[in-house]
């Protein structure tokens, strides 16, 4: 841009007297009020103009500044006579913005920026009024002003209403009437828990005559465990939560306990200041709890790499920059990203501020490249590959895994409670009693049969014989140790359900379980059944295997459950017995004379003991093979004397230890695997660990290789209050966290409440959620935003209290129908003269369809991510490692959208189509687009097709719905919480009739439609009728109204 000259300029006859005459009328009676109404405010009126059009060349960034002129500072503007207070015609600024001379005009033509006539008039009027500057509204401490007086005091339920109504009354506008109760309960349910109300809930609320019915509804929703799930979604966008690391191979990362922490924090109403401190610096608190350590996963959710050839220094710089951007957006509502390379063009943040903030995180233990390459050795990551996790991690107890394991065990017991075949059950009971007479532990040792290679031991084990010594060094390499033990047993008539392998420490091996100095052993197991009189064996399959101690195996960042494909023993327990148990698939019944032959392969193993058991999988999740102590008393009790619990226990043991019912066994196999995947109810998660801080320098132009910049220490932005951040010695992340939530910080409470207002009203009081700086928006109700911020802080950072304040206001309860008289005056409804409809976020679009269909599983909170249906081949370009996508089975398929697997580089198409962010970066607000892909998703995504099919089956199976009209009525009640209009009813009835003809003429098409999804089809219904109603339900689920909150 061209420079303002440093000398005085001649007076120019540019000043428009008529402007001031219009702004300040001369009538004595009205003059004070008119002047007050026409007063031009710098923050509200002038700063946005200067910021958008001038600050890039005449603002905070010293490297881009022209003519040494700053228009963001009054002293500079006056010194250069760009502005002469009270004299717009003497001000060079006015001359330049009014000039038509291309060498003089501002903004210059090449900037592609133009001031409107109204903006020019505002600038002239502001200078004429004295050109008063104001500190930027967001950087001034908020003040809790007394709510204003209003005429319609009956409309005011809390201070929020007073501020809103005072503004509306000043404009001569009436608020909208309260929305119907059906609308209110749907609005509240979607806003507070993210799922629609059921027809019964709607009906009960409509009929509730209690004057506090609305407040009671709000309290019930705030107390719901699903409130935390709803609130977590926007926070996970900020935290950039993902199941994968993003860069290069985009491998998996173990982090779901952090998501559980966020959900639980909102449900328990953890104060927001504690919520902040725990995430940024929980590891630095005195004696941090496990929960506080899990919270620090926030700092680890930046993208990471293990790409070959990646430079650690480059990626450490990327990680540091990400954390600065994340903290500044999340808590300060500020866009500091540009300060990585230069001073901010619009706001007071300097490049030094950026790197001083980065220095707070210089103590985070991390690696630039999470791989052990020769060119960048990482001793702590020795042997690390593309399949390994991303340390540091801790193992924590997961309430979800514990509860799910219990649920699965209960399902197994329930399934096993069905009456077994009396004769087979009685025969099994006799065999079980006989077995326990000689094998009280529930296991019988199998003798070794390949002597002299393996020598039997008194404890039933087999010690592999030493190799003969070889004198010739040259031939040593040819000598291979014996690798296989063979164990054979003929137990008579018996069931075999499990095989156990124990590696025993032995003096011959130095008291270790391994030999030849090996650190650990890798063991594989095969087995076969040899029928009586036959030399050929029939191989035995296994469906599950687990060990009490093992060296973990990984794939794509996650531990491979079990040891079915090989067991590598733990080096940390080399002098202790280690045990693994293999589960037969299915259990096998041996006849007299049949032999069980077990081959154990393991070159490094020293002493091995093998056993078998007729007792199957333990629903308690006890994988080491221990027998329930209640089994023996139950077996010894006579049939008539057994308690119901004993009978249930024996039935469970019988059904899981035999395979007389193939269909039943197939179901049990899946449940047993799911229990095993719950491990012992524990899971690993990434955390922050402190380490000696790395040196932090200002990087000129953000170049990580340029080491000429100044070394900086941790410090908060220079222009914000400093008192709360002062401490002796080097400041830490804990100091930063406490400064963020200190009373002196003017940003944090404002930013959070602005974001919360958007959730409840559709737009923030300041419209640019991610930026409350100069490029943001002057709040439409600044006094209200300040009142909310101070009330939030003074109220103990109580989030639920503030949510309740907003949703119980009359402003929130307004009808959302657009008012014709405001369509032009306030098209975006910034004055809050009504509620604002908004489309549901991606996760809740899915939740809504599943909930309406009755498929949504809400019973368990938290846990690992689920894998909804996804187009085949979508991951074909994911490499390092290559991977497939397997859709979750059973009830996991119908978990909430919050728990969908989040693959950063290949985000699930449904999420992407409905504008969910990949979370590669902190995302304070989501874009909202309307695209054809959204309609196609609702029509064709298997999740939505299945939801429509199940919804149709429910309508046809409902005994009280006798005709099409009643079913259409019920469909609308479930999907929209209202009755259909006559035109809608007629339209759907006609469409249904046409679809009936289509599917009656094309039965294969009906059959294909009814087999979409995993949920079984309802029995006893006409397929063509179900298909016709499915298409009707697809139409209703595709309505804009269905995915919109009003």
Short mmCIF file of C-alpha atoms in Angstrom, two decimals, residues 261-448:
data_model
loop_
_atom_site.label_atom_id
_atom_site.label_comp_id
_atom_site.label_asym_id
_atom_site.label_seq_id
_atom_site.Cartn_x
_atom_site.Cartn_y
_atom_site.Cartn_z
CA UNK A 261 -12.81 -38.02 30.77
CA UNK A 262 -14.44 -35.17 28.85
CA UNK A 263 -17.88 -36.82 28.92
CA UNK A 264 -17.58 -37.55 32.62
CA UNK A 265 -16.35 -34.02 33.39
CA UNK A 266 -19.46 -32.48 31.83
CA UNK A 267 -21.75 -35.04 33.46
CA UNK A 268 -20.26 -34.43 36.92
CA UNK A 269 -20.21 -30.69 36.23
CA UNK A 270 -16.51 -30.38 36.90
CA UNK A 271 -15.78 -26.65 37.35
CA UNK A 272 -14.39 -25.25 34.12
CA UNK A 273 -11.27 -23.88 35.81
CA UNK A 274 -10.37 -27.35 37.12
CA UNK A 275 -11.28 -28.82 33.72
CA UNK A 276 -8.81 -26.39 32.14
CA UNK A 277 -5.98 -26.93 34.60
CA UNK A 278 -6.22 -30.72 34.47
CA UNK A 279 -5.99 -30.85 30.70
CA UNK A 280 -3.10 -28.44 30.32
CA UNK A 281 -1.11 -29.39 33.41
CA UNK A 282 -2.70 -32.27 35.31
CA UNK A 283 0.65 -34.04 35.41
CA UNK A 284 2.20 -31.05 37.24
CA UNK A 285 -0.36 -31.03 40.04
CA UNK A 286 0.78 -32.34 43.44
CA UNK A 287 0.28 -36.13 43.48
CA UNK A 288 -1.84 -36.16 40.31
CA UNK A 289 -4.67 -38.67 40.18
CA UNK A 290 -5.13 -41.10 37.31
CA UNK A 291 -8.04 -38.96 36.11
CA UNK A 292 -5.84 -35.86 36.01
CA UNK A 293 -3.18 -37.73 34.05
CA UNK A 294 -5.76 -38.96 31.55
CA UNK A 295 -6.90 -35.34 31.13
CA UNK A 296 -3.44 -34.36 29.89
CA UNK A 297 -4.12 -36.36 26.76
CA UNK A 298 -5.32 -32.96 25.51
CA UNK A 299 -1.70 -31.91 24.95
CA UNK A 300 -0.96 -35.08 22.98
CA UNK A 301 -3.73 -34.83 20.42
CA UNK A 302 -1.68 -32.90 17.90
CA UNK A 303 -0.91 -34.76 14.69
CA UNK A 304 2.22 -36.94 14.88
CA UNK A 305 4.42 -38.78 12.40
CA UNK A 306 6.64 -41.80 12.09
CA UNK A 307 7.37 -41.32 8.39
CA UNK A 308 10.75 -42.52 7.15
CA UNK A 309 12.91 -39.52 6.29
CA UNK A 310 10.92 -37.07 8.39
CA UNK A 311 13.13 -34.62 10.29
CA UNK A 312 12.52 -34.65 14.05
CA UNK A 313 13.32 -30.95 14.43
CA UNK A 314 10.79 -29.99 11.81
CA UNK A 315 8.01 -31.98 13.43
CA UNK A 316 8.82 -30.84 16.95
CA UNK A 317 8.29 -27.31 15.61
CA UNK A 318 4.98 -28.38 14.07
CA UNK A 319 3.82 -29.93 17.34
CA UNK A 320 4.74 -26.80 19.29
CA UNK A 321 2.93 -24.53 16.85
CA UNK A 322 -0.17 -26.70 16.99
CA UNK A 323 -0.34 -26.39 20.77
CA UNK A 324 -0.09 -22.61 20.64
CA UNK A 325 -2.86 -22.39 18.05
CA UNK A 326 -5.01 -24.80 20.05
CA UNK A 327 -4.64 -23.00 23.38
CA UNK A 328 -5.18 -19.57 21.85
CA UNK A 329 -8.32 -20.65 19.98
CA UNK A 330 -9.79 -22.76 22.78
CA UNK A 331 -9.38 -20.41 25.72
CA UNK A 332 -8.41 -17.01 24.32
CA UNK A 333 -10.61 -16.97 21.23
CA UNK A 334 -7.63 -15.64 19.30
CA UNK A 335 -6.02 -16.57 16.00
CA UNK A 336 -2.34 -16.64 16.83
CA UNK A 337 -1.36 -18.94 13.97
CA UNK A 338 0.03 -16.15 11.80
CA UNK A 339 2.42 -15.18 14.61
CA UNK A 340 4.44 -18.29 13.89
CA UNK A 341 6.05 -16.26 11.09
CA UNK A 342 5.43 -12.60 11.97
CA UNK A 343 3.62 -10.25 14.32
CA UNK A 344 -0.15 -10.38 14.07
CA UNK A 345 -1.49 -8.03 11.39
CA UNK A 346 -4.62 -7.11 13.27
CA UNK A 347 -4.20 -7.92 16.96
CA UNK A 348 -1.49 -7.04 19.50
CA UNK A 349 -0.01 -10.57 19.55
CA UNK A 350 3.66 -10.55 18.59
CA UNK A 351 5.82 -13.32 17.18
CA UNK A 352 7.65 -13.38 20.49
CA UNK A 353 4.32 -13.98 22.25
CA UNK A 354 3.78 -17.00 20.03
CA UNK A 355 7.07 -18.66 20.88
CA UNK A 356 6.83 -17.66 24.54
CA UNK A 357 3.56 -19.56 24.69
CA UNK A 358 5.18 -22.47 22.87
CA UNK A 359 7.90 -22.51 25.54
CA UNK A 360 5.31 -23.54 28.14
CA UNK A 361 5.03 -26.87 26.30
CA UNK A 362 8.76 -27.41 25.81
CA UNK A 363 8.67 -29.87 28.72
CA UNK A 364 6.16 -32.25 27.07
CA UNK A 365 7.87 -35.61 26.61
CA UNK A 366 7.61 -36.43 22.93
CA UNK A 367 9.52 -37.47 19.85
CA UNK A 368 9.68 -35.60 16.57
CA UNK A 369 9.40 -38.94 14.77
CA UNK A 370 7.82 -41.87 16.63
CA UNK A 371 10.11 -44.45 15.06
CA UNK A 372 13.56 -45.88 15.66
CA UNK A 373 15.45 -44.99 12.49
CA UNK A 374 19.22 -45.20 12.12
CA UNK A 375 19.47 -41.51 11.22
CA UNK A 376 17.43 -40.44 14.25
CA UNK A 377 17.87 -43.07 16.96
CA UNK A 378 15.36 -43.07 19.77
CA UNK A 379 16.65 -45.44 22.48
CA UNK A 380 13.29 -45.45 24.27
CA UNK A 381 11.57 -46.49 21.03
CA UNK A 382 13.95 -49.31 20.22
CA UNK A 383 12.43 -51.56 17.60
CA UNK A 384 9.40 -49.30 17.16
CA UNK A 385 7.57 -49.73 13.84
CA UNK A 386 4.47 -48.44 12.09
CA UNK A 387 2.38 -50.77 14.25
CA UNK A 388 3.44 -49.52 17.67
CA UNK A 389 1.61 -47.03 19.93
CA UNK A 390 2.60 -43.43 20.58
CA UNK A 391 4.08 -43.10 24.08
CA UNK A 392 4.04 -41.99 26.80
CA UNK A 393 0.94 -43.89 27.89
CA UNK A 394 -0.58 -45.24 31.08
CA UNK A 395 -2.96 -48.12 31.67
CA UNK A 396 -6.22 -47.11 33.33
CA UNK A 397 -9.41 -48.76 34.46
CA UNK A 398 -12.26 -48.22 32.02
CA UNK A 399 -15.76 -48.08 33.46
CA UNK A 400 -17.11 -48.81 29.99
CA UNK A 401 -15.03 -51.96 29.52
CA UNK A 402 -15.93 -53.22 32.99
CA UNK A 403 -19.63 -52.61 32.43
CA UNK A 404 -19.59 -54.06 28.94
CA UNK A 405 -17.80 -57.18 30.13
CA UNK A 406 -20.48 -57.60 32.79
CA UNK A 407 -23.22 -57.07 30.22
CA UNK A 408 -21.72 -59.65 27.89
CA UNK A 409 -21.31 -62.14 30.74
CA UNK A 410 -24.95 -61.60 31.70
CA UNK A 411 -25.97 -62.22 28.09
CA UNK A 412 -24.01 -65.47 28.08
CA UNK A 413 -25.62 -66.61 31.32
CA UNK A 414 -29.04 -65.67 30.01
CA UNK A 415 -28.48 -67.60 26.80
CA UNK A 416 -27.14 -70.57 28.72
CA UNK A 417 -30.17 -70.65 31.00
CA UNK A 418 -32.28 -72.25 28.29
CA UNK A 419 -33.08 -75.88 29.10
CA UNK A 420 -30.39 -78.20 27.68
CA UNK A 421 -30.98 -81.73 26.41
CA UNK A 422 -31.66 -83.71 29.60
CA UNK A 423 -29.74 -86.84 28.61
CA UNK A 424 -26.69 -84.95 27.29
CA UNK A 425 -26.69 -82.65 30.32
CA UNK A 426 -26.89 -85.59 32.71
CA UNK A 427 -24.04 -87.36 30.89
CA UNK A 428 -21.92 -84.18 31.06
CA UNK A 429 -22.60 -83.83 34.80
CA UNK A 430 -21.38 -87.38 35.39
CA UNK A 431 -18.23 -86.78 33.34
CA UNK A 432 -17.55 -83.49 35.15
CA UNK A 433 -17.84 -85.16 38.57
CA UNK A 434 -15.47 -87.93 37.56
CA UNK A 435 -13.01 -85.43 36.12
CA UNK A 436 -12.87 -83.37 39.32
CA UNK A 437 -12.26 -86.45 41.44
CA UNK A 438 -8.75 -86.70 40.01
CA UNK A 439 -8.31 -83.11 38.80
CA UNK A 440 -9.66 -80.80 41.48
CA UNK A 441 -8.32 -77.66 39.79
CA UNK A 442 -10.38 -78.37 36.67
CA UNK A 443 -7.22 -79.18 34.70
CA UNK A 444 -5.52 -82.47 33.90
CA UNK A 445 -1.86 -82.60 32.95
CA UNK A 446 -0.97 -84.23 29.63
CA UNK A 447 2.25 -86.31 29.68
CA UNK A 448 5.06 -85.57 27.26
#
